[in-house]
Coordinates of C-alpha atoms in Angstrom, one line a residue:
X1131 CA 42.2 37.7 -5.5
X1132 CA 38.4 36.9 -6.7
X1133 CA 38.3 39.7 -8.6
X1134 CA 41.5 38.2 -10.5
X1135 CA 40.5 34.9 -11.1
X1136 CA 37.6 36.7 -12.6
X1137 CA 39.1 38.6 -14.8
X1138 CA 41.5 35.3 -15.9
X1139 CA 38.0 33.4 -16.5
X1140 CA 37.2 35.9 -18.6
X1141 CA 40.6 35.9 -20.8
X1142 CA 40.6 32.1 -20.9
X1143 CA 36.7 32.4 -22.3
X1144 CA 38.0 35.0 -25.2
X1145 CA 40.4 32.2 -25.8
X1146 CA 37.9 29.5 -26.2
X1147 CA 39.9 27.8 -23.1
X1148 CA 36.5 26.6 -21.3
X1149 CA 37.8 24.0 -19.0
X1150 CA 40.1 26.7 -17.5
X1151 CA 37.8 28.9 -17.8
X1152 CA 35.4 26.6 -15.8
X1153 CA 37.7 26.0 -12.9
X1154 CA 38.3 30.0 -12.3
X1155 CA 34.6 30.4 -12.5
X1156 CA 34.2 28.2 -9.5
X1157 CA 37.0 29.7 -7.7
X1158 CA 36.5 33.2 -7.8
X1159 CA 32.6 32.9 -6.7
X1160 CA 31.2 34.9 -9.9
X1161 CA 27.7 35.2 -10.2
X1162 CA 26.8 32.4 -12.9
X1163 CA 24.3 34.8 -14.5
X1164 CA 27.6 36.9 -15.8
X1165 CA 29.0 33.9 -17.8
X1166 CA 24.5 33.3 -18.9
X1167 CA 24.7 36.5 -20.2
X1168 CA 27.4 35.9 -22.6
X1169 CA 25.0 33.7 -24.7
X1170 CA 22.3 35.2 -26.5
X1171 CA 19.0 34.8 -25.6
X1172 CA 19.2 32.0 -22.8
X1173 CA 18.8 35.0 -19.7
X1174 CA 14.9 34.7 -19.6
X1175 CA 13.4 38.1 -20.2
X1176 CA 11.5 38.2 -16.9
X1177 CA 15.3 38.1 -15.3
X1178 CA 16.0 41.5 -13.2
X1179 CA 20.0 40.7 -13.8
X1180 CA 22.0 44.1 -14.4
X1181 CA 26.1 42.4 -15.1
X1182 CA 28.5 44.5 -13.1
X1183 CA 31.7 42.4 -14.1
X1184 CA 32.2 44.2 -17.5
X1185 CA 34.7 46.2 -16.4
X1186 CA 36.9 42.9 -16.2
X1187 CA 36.1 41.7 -19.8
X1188 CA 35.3 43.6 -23.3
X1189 CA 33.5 40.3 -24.4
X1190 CA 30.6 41.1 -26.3
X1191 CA 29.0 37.9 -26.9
X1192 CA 30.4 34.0 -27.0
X1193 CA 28.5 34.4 -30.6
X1194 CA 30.7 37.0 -31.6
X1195 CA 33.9 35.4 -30.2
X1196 CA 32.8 31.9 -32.3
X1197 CA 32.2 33.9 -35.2
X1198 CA 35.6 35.0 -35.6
X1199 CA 37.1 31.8 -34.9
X1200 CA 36.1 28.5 -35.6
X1201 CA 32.4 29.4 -35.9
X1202 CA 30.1 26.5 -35.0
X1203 CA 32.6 24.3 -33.5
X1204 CA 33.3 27.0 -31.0
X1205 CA 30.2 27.8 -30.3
X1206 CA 28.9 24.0 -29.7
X1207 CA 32.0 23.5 -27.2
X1208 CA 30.8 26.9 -25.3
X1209 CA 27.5 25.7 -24.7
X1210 CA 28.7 22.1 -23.7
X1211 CA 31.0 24.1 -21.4
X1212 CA 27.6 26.4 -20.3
X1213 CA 25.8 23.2 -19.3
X1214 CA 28.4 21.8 -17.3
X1215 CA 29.1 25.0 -15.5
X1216 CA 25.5 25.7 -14.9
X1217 CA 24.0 21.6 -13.8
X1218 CA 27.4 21.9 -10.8
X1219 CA 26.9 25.8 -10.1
X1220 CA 22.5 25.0 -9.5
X1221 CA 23.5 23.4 -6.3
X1222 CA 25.9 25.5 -4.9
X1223 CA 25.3 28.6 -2.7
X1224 CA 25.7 30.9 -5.6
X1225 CA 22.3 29.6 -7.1
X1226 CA 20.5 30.7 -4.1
X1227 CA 18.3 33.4 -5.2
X1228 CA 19.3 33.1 -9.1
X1229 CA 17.9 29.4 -9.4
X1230 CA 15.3 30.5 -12.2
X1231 CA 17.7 32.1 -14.1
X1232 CA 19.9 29.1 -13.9
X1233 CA 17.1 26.2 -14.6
X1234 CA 15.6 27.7 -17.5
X1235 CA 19.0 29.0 -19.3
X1236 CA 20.1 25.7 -18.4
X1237 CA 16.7 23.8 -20.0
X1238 CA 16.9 26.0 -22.9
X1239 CA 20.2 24.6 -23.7
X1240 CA 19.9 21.1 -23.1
X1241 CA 16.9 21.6 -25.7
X1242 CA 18.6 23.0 -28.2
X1243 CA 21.3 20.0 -28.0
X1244 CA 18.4 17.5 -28.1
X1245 CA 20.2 16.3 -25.0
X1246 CA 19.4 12.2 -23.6
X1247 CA 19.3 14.5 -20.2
X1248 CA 16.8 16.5 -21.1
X1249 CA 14.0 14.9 -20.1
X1250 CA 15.6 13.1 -16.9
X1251 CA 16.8 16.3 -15.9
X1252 CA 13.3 17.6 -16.2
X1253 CA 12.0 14.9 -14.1
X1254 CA 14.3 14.3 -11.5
X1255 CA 14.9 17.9 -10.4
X1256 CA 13.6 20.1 -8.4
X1257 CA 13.4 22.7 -11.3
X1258 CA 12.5 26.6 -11.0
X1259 CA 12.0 27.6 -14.3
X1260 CA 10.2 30.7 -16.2
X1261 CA 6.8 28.7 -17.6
X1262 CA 6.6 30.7 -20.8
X1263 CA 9.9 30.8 -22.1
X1264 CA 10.4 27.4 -21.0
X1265 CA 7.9 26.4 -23.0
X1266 CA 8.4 28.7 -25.6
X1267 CA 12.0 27.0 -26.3
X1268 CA 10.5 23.1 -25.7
X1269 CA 8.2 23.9 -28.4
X1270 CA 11.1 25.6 -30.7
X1271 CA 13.3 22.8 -30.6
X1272 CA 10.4 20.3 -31.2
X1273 CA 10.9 18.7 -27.3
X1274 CA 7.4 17.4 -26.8
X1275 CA 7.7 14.5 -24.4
X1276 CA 9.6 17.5 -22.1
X1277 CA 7.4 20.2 -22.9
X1278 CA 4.5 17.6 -21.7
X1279 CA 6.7 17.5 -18.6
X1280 CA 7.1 21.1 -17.8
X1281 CA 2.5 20.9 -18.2
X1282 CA 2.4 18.1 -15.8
X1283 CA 4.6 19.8 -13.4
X1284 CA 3.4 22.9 -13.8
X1285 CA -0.6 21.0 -12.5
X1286 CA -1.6 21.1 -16.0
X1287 CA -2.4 17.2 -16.7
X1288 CA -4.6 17.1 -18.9
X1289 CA -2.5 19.0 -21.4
X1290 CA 0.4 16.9 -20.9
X1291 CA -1.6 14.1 -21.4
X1292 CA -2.6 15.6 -24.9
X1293 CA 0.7 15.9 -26.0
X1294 CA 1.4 12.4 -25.2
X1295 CA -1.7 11.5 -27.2
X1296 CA -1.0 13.4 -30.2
X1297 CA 2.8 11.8 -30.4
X1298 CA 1.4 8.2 -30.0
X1299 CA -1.0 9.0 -33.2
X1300 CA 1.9 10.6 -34.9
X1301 CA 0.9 14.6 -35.0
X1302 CA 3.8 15.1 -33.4
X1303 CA 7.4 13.5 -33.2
X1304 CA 9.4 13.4 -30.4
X1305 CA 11.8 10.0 -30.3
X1306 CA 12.0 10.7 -26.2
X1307 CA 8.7 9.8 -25.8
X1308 CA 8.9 6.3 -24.1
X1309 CA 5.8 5.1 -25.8
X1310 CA 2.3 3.9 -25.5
X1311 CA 3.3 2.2 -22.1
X1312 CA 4.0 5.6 -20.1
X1313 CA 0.5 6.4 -21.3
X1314 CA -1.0 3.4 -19.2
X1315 CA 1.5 3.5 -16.7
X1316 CA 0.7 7.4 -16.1
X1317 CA -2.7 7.5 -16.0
X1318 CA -2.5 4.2 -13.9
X1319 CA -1.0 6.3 -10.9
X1320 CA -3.1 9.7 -12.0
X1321 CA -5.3 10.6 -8.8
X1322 CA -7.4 13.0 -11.1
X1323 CA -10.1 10.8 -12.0
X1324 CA -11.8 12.6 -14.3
X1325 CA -8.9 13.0 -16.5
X1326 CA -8.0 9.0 -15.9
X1327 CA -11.8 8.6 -17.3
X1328 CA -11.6 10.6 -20.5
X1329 CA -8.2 9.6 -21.4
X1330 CA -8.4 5.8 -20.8
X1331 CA -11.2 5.3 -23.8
X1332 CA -8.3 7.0 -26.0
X1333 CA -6.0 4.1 -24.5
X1334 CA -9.0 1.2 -25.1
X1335 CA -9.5 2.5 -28.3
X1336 CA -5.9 1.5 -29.4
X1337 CA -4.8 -1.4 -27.1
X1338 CA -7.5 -2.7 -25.0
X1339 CA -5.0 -5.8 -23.0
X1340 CA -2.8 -2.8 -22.2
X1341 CA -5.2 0.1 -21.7
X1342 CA -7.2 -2.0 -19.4
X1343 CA -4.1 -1.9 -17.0
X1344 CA -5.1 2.1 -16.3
X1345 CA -7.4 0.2 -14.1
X1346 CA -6.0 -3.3 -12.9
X1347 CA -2.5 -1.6 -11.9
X1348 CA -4.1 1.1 -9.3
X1349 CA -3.5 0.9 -5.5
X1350 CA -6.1 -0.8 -3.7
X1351 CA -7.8 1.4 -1.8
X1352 CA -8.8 4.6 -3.5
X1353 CA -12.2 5.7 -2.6
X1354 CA -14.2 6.6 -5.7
X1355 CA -17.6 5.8 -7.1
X1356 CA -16.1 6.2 -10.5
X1357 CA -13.1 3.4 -9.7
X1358 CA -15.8 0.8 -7.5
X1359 CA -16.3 -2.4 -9.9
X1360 CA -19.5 -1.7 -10.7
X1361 CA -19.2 1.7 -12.1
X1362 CA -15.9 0.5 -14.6
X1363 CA -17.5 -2.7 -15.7
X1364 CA -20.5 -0.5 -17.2
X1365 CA -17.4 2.0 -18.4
X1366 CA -15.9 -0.9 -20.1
X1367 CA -18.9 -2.6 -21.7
X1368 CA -18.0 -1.2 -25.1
X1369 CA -14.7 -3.4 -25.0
X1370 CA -15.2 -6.9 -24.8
X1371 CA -11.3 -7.7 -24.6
X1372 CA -10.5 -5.0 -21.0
X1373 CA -14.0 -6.2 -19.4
X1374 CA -12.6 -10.0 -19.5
X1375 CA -8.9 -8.6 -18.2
X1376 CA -10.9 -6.5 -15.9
X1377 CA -13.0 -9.3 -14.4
X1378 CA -10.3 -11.7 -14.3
X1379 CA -8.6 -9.1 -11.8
X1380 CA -11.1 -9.1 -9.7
X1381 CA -12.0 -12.6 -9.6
X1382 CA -8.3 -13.8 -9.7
X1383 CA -6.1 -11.1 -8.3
X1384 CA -8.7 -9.3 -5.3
X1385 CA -9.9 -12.5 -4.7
X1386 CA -13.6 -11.6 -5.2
X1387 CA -16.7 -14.0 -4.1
X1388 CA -19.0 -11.7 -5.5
X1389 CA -21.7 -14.1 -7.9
X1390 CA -22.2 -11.4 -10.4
X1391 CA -18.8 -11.1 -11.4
X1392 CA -18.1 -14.7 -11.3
X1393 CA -20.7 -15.0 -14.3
X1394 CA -19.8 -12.0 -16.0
X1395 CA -16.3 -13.7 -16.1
X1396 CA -17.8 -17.4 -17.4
X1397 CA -19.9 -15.5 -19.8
X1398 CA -17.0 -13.4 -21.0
X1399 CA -14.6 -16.9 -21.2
X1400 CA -17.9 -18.2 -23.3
X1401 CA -18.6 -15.1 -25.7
X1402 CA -15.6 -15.6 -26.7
X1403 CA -15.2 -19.4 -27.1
X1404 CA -18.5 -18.9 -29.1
X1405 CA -17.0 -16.1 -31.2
X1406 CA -13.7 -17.9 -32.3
X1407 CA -15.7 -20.8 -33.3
X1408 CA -18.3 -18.5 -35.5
X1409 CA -14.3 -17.6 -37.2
X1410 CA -13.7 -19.9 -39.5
X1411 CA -10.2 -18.9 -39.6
X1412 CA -9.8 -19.4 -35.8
X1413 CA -6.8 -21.4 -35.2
X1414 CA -7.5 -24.3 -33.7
X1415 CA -5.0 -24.0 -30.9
X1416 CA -6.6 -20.4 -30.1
X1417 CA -9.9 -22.4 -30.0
X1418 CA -9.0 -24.9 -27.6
X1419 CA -7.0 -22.6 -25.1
X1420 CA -10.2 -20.7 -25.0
X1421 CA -12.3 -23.6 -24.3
X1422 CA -9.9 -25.2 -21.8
X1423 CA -9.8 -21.8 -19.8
X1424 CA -13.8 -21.7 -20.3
X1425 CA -13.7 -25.7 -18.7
X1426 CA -10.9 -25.0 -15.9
X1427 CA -13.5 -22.0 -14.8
X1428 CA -16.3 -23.8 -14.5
X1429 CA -15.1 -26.8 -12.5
X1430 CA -13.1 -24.7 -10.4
X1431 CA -15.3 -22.0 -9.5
X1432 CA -18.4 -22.3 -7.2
X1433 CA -19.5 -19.0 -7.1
X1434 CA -21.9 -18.3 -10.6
X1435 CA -24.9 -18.5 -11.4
X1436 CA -25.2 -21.9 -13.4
X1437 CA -28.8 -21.2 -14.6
X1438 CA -27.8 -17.9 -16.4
X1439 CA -24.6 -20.0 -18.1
X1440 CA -26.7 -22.3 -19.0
X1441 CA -29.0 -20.8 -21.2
X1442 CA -26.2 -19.4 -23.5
X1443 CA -25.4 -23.0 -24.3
X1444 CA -28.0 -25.2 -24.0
X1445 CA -28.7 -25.2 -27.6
X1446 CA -24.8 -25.7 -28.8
X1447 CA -23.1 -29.1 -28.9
X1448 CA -20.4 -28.1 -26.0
X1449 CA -21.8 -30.8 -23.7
X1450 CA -18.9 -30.8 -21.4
X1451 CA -19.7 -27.3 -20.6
X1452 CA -23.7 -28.1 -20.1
X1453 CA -22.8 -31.0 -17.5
X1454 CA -20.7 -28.9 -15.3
X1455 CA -23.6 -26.5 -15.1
X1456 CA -26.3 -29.2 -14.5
X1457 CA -23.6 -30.6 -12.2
X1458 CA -23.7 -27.3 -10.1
X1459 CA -27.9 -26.9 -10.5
X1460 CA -27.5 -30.7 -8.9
X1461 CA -29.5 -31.9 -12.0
X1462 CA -26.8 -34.7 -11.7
X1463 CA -29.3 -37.2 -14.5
X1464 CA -29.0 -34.9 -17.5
X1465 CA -25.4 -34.3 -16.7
X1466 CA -24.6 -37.8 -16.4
X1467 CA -27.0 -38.1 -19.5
X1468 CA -24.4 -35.6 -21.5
X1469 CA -21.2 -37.6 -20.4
X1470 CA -22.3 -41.0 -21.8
X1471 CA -24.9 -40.6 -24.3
X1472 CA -23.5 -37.1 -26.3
X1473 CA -19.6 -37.7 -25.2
X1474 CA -18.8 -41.3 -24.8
X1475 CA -16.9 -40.5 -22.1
X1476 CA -17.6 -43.1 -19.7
X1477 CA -14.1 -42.4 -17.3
X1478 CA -15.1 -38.6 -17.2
X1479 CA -18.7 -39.9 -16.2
X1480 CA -17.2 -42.2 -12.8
X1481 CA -15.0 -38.9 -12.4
X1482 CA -18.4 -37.2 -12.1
X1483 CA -19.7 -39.5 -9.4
X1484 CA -16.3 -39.3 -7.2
X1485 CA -16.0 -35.6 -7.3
X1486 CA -20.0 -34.9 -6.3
X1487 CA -19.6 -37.7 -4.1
X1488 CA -16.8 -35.7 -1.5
X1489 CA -18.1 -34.9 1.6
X1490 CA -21.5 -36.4 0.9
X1491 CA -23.3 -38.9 3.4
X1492 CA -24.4 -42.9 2.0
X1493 CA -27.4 -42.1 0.6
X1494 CA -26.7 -39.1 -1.3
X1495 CA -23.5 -41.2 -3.0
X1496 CA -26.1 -44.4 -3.4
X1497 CA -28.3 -42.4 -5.3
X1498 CA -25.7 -41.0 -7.4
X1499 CA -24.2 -43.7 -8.5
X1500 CA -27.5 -45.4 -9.0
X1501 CA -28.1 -42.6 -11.5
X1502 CA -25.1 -43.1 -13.6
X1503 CA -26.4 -47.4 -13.6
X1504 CA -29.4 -46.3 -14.5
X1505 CA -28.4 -44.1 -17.5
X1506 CA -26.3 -46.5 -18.6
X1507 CA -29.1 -49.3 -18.3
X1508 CA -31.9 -47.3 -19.7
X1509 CA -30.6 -45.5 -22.4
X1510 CA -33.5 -43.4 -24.2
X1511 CA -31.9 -44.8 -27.7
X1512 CA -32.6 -48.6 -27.1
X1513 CA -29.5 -49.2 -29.8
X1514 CA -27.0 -47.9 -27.2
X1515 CA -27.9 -50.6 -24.7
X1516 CA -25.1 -53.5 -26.1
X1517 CA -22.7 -50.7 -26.0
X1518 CA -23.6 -49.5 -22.6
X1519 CA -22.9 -52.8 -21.1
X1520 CA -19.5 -52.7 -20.3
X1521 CA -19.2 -49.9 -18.9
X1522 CA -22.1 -50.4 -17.3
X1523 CA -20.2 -53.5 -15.5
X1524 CA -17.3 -51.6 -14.9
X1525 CA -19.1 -49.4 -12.6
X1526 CA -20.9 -51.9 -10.8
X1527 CA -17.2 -53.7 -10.1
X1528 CA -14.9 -50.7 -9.7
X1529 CA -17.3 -49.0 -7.4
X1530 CA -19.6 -51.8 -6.1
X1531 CA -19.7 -50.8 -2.2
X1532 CA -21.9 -47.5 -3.5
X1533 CA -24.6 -49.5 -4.6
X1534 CA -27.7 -51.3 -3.0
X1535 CA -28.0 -55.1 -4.5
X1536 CA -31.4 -55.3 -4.7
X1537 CA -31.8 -51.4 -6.4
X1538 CA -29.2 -52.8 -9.0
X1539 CA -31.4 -55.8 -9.4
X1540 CA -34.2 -53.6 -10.4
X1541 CA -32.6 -51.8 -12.7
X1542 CA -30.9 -55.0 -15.2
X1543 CA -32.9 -55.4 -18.0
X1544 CA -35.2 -58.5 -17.8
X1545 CA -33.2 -60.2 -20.7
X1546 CA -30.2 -60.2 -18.6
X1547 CA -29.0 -63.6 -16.9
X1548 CA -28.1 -63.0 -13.3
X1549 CA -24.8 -64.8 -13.7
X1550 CA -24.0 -61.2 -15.8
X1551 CA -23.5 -59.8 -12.2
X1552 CA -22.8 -62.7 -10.8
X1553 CA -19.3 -61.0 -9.3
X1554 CA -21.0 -57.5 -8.4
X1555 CA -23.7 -59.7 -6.6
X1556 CA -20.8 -61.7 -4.6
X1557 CA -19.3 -59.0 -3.4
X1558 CA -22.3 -57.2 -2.2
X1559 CA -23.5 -60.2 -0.3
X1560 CA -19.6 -60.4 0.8
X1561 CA -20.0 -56.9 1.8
X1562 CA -23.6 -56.6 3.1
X1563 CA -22.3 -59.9 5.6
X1564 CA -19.5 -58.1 7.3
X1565 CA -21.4 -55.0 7.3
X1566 CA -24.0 -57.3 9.6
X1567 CA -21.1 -59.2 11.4
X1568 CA -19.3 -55.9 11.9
X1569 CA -22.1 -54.4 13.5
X1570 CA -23.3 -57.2 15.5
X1571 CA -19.5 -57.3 17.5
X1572 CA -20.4 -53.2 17.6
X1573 CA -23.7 -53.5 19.2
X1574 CA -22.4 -56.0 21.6
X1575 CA -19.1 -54.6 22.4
X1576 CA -21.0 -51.2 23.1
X1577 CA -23.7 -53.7 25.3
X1578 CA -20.5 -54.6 27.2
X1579 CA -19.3 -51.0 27.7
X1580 CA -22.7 -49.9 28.7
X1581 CA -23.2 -52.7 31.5
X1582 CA -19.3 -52.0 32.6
X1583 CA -20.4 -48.0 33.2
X1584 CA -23.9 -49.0 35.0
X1585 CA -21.6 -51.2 37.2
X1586 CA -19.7 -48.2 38.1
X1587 CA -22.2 -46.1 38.6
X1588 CA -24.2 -48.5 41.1
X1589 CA -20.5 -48.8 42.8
X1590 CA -20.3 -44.8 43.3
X1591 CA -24.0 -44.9 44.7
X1592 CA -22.2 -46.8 48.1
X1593 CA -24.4 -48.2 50.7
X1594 CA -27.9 -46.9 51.5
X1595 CA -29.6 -44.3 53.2
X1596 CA -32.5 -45.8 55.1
X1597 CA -34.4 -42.8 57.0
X1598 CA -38.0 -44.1 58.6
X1599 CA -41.0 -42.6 60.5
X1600 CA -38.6 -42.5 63.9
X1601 CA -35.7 -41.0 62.4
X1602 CA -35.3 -37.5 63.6
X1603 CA -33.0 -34.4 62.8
X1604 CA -30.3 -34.2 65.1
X1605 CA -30.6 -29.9 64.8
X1606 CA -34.5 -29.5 64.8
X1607 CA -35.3 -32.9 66.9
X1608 CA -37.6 -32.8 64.5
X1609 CA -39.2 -36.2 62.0
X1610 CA -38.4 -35.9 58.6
X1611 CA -41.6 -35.1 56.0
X1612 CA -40.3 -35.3 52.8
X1613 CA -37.5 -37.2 50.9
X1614 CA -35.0 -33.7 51.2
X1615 CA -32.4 -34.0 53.0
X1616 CA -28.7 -33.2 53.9
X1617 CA -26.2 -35.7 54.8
X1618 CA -22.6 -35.0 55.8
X1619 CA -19.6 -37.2 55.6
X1620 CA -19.3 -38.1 58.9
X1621 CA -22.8 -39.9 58.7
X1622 CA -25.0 -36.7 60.1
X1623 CA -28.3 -36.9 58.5
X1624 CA -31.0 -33.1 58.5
X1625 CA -33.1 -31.5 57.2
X1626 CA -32.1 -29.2 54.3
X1627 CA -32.8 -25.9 56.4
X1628 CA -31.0 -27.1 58.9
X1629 CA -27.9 -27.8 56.8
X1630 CA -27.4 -24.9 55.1
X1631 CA -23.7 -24.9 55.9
X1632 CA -22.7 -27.5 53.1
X1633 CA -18.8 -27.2 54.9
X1634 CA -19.7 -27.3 58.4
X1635 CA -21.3 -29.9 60.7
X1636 CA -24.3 -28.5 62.3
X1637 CA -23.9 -31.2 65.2
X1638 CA -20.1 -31.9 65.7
X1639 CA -18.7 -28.8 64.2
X1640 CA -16.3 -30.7 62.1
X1641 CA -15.3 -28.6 58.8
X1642 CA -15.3 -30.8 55.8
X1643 CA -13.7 -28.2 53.1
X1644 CA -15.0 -27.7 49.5
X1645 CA -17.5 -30.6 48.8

């Protein structure tokens, strides 16, 4: 019955009937490699595959059949009909032993069609396929994104990767190829780091936001010298751009405390603040979001070096920038010195005072504060004083509870009438009374509570012992010589040698417990 199914496939394939065709194939069991063999050239030559079915067919070739029909139309539908045939037959048992034959007759096609499957097929299966005619064909039909597959499947990276390469920069075309993306994305997940190294300056060299990802993207815990901060930071010092993504990964995304990359990453954020500003074509937006991010960093981070950072900028006018750094050297004068002399910014110079002030005991905040008064009242341009004034009084009334009235009187300039701070003054000698009332109803409420627990503790000391010359131990029947002694609660009175049951009555017997 096989054997006629067979030889009906056959008929129906002279006929250019290939969906019957197809369904006989299946039935009768034939070894696909009879119906490959009908195609020219898509049996690789490395094949050992004799045909024994030619006694059921006088076919010569599916070329010769479409030749003297329809020609290409034919022909195109046979081969549609081959790939079907062959991508349902791969899985069956009758590709067990024939699978090469199958994959790479099978490849070779979908090549030829420039098939949308090609390169899914290539990637998704498990594909046994003769290397050189493989590649032979991918490079025939100009499939380069799948003949950079069959190289990385075949353990032969970094040729795939060169492939890729030369279709990014145009030497070859291949509209398959999913882009500069895959690149990253591939190299990203590449354990071959030696490869990953030479291939990722091709990918900084083009797109540095992107090629920087070969590195930011990798899973954590991969142990080489060559991935370890350190090494890449040095590896990406020619790229100004990745070393800022870079850092920002590791300060923002792994969560690092370590100081040296916390001022690599200020000094990156500040390089390139001071770069757009030396562009005189800089947008101003893009100047701003640069120096807000440079700002936010500052504030918010605790973990540079402010002395290093400060030495970049002492000499520019970014004076918002130089008091955060003085703020974190605790050189809290010249930073409050910035805020109101250079910015004007006399809310921003308060703001200064509360935030330093967190945590901090009296004195510390006294002092602070004090310093802000005093560069407000003591400007080192004596035409600033009128203007300092005010908010100079605003300080003294908004936070007057941080100050010491008598420092404060120090401090006003001699031309100043006392009735200037006549409400600051009030309020201190408000405050600085129910400070002393407060404390006098502490002291004598805890005078109280101290007598109260004496009392008790007198009250617990019950009635005394009185033990004289005559007294005698009731064990020994001797006098007691020293102050050392044991006595039980039923009034029995020895000597501490002779009581050295704590639970037990020397005299009566009488068991007390735990005491």
């Amino acid at each position: 019955m096989n054997a006629v199914k067979l030889k009906a496939a056959f008929i129906y394939l002279a006929t250019g009937s290939f969906s019957q065709a197809e369904t006989l194939l299946h039935e009768s069991g034939c070894d696909p490699r009879e119906v490959i063999v009908l195609f020219e050239g898509l049996l690789p030559q490395s094949s050992t595959f004799q045909p024994v079915a030619s006694h059921l067919h006088s076919l010569p070739s599916i070329q010769a059949i479409a030749e003297a029909s329809e020609g290409g139309v034919v022909l195109r539908e046979a081969k549609k009909f081959l790939i079907r045939y062959l991508k349902e037959v791969r899985t069956t048992q009758l590709a067990l032993g024939r699978r090469e034959d199958i994959d790479t007759s099978l490849v070779k096609l979908l090549a030829e069609d420039h098939s949308a499957s090609l390169v899914p097929y290539i990637t998704n299966h498990d594909l046994h396929l003769s290397f050189d005619e493989t590649k032979q064909a991918l490079e025939d039909y100009k499939c380069y994104h799948a003949l950079a597959l069959l190289y990385y499947y075949s353990n032969q990276t970094n040729e795939a990767l060169g492939i890729w390469t030369r279709i990014y920069d145009k030497q070859l075309s291949d509209s398959q190829f999913p882009g500069f993306s895959y690149i990253i994305e591939f190299l990203s997940k590449c354990g071959i780091i030696e490869v990953v190294l030479q291939y990722a300056k091709w990918a900084l060299d083009r797109n540095q936001e992107v090629g920087v990802k070969i590195f930011t993207e990798r899973l954590e815990g991969e142990k080489s010298k060559q991935l370890e901060p350190p090494f890449l930071l040095e590896y990406l010092k020619p790229y100004p751009d990745a070393t800022l993504l870079y850092l920002e990964y590791l300060v923002n995304d792994r969560n690092s405390t370590e100081e040296s990359f916390h001022t690599q990453l200020a000094s990156s954020y500040l390089r390139q603040l001071l770069g757009l500003r030396e562009e005189t074509s800089a947008p101003d937006r893009e100047l701003k979001r640069a120096r807000v991010k440079l700002q936010g960093f500052l504030e918010s981070s605790t973990r540079y070096n402010p002395a290093c950072l400060l030495s970049e900028v002492v000499d520019t006018d970014m004076y918002r920038e130089c008091s955060v750094l003085y703020g974190r050297m605790e050189e809290h004068e010249k930073a409050l010195s910035l805020l109101v002399h250079k910015l004007r910014d006399y809310p921003m110079a308060q703001e200064y005072c509360e935030e330093y002030s967190k945590g901090k005991g009296r004195v510390y905040r006294q002092n602070l504060y004090q310093t802000l008064l005093r560069v407000y009242l003591q400007p080192q341009d004596r035409s600033d004083q009128k203007i300092l004034i005010t908010p100079a009084l605003s300080l003294l009334n908004a936070h007057g509870a941080q100050f010491d009235a008598a420092q404060v009187l120090e401090l006003l300039p001699h031309d100043w009438p006392v009735t200037t701070v006549k409400a600051f003054l009030l309020r201190s000698i408000r405050g600085s009374m129910d400070t002393h009332r407060t404390g006098k109803i502490e002291y004598n409420l805890s005078r109280g509570e101290n007598l109260r627990v004496r009392e008790q503790y007198i009250s617990l000391q019950g009635d005394p012992i009185v033990i004289t010359d005559n007294t005698r131990c009731p064990v020994c029947n001797l006098p007691f010589s020293d102050a050392a002694f044991v006595r039980y609660p039923n009034g029995v009175i020895t000597h501490l040698k002779c009581g050295r049951n704590k639970t037990i009555c020397p005299v009566t017997g009488t068991w007390f417990g735990k005491v």
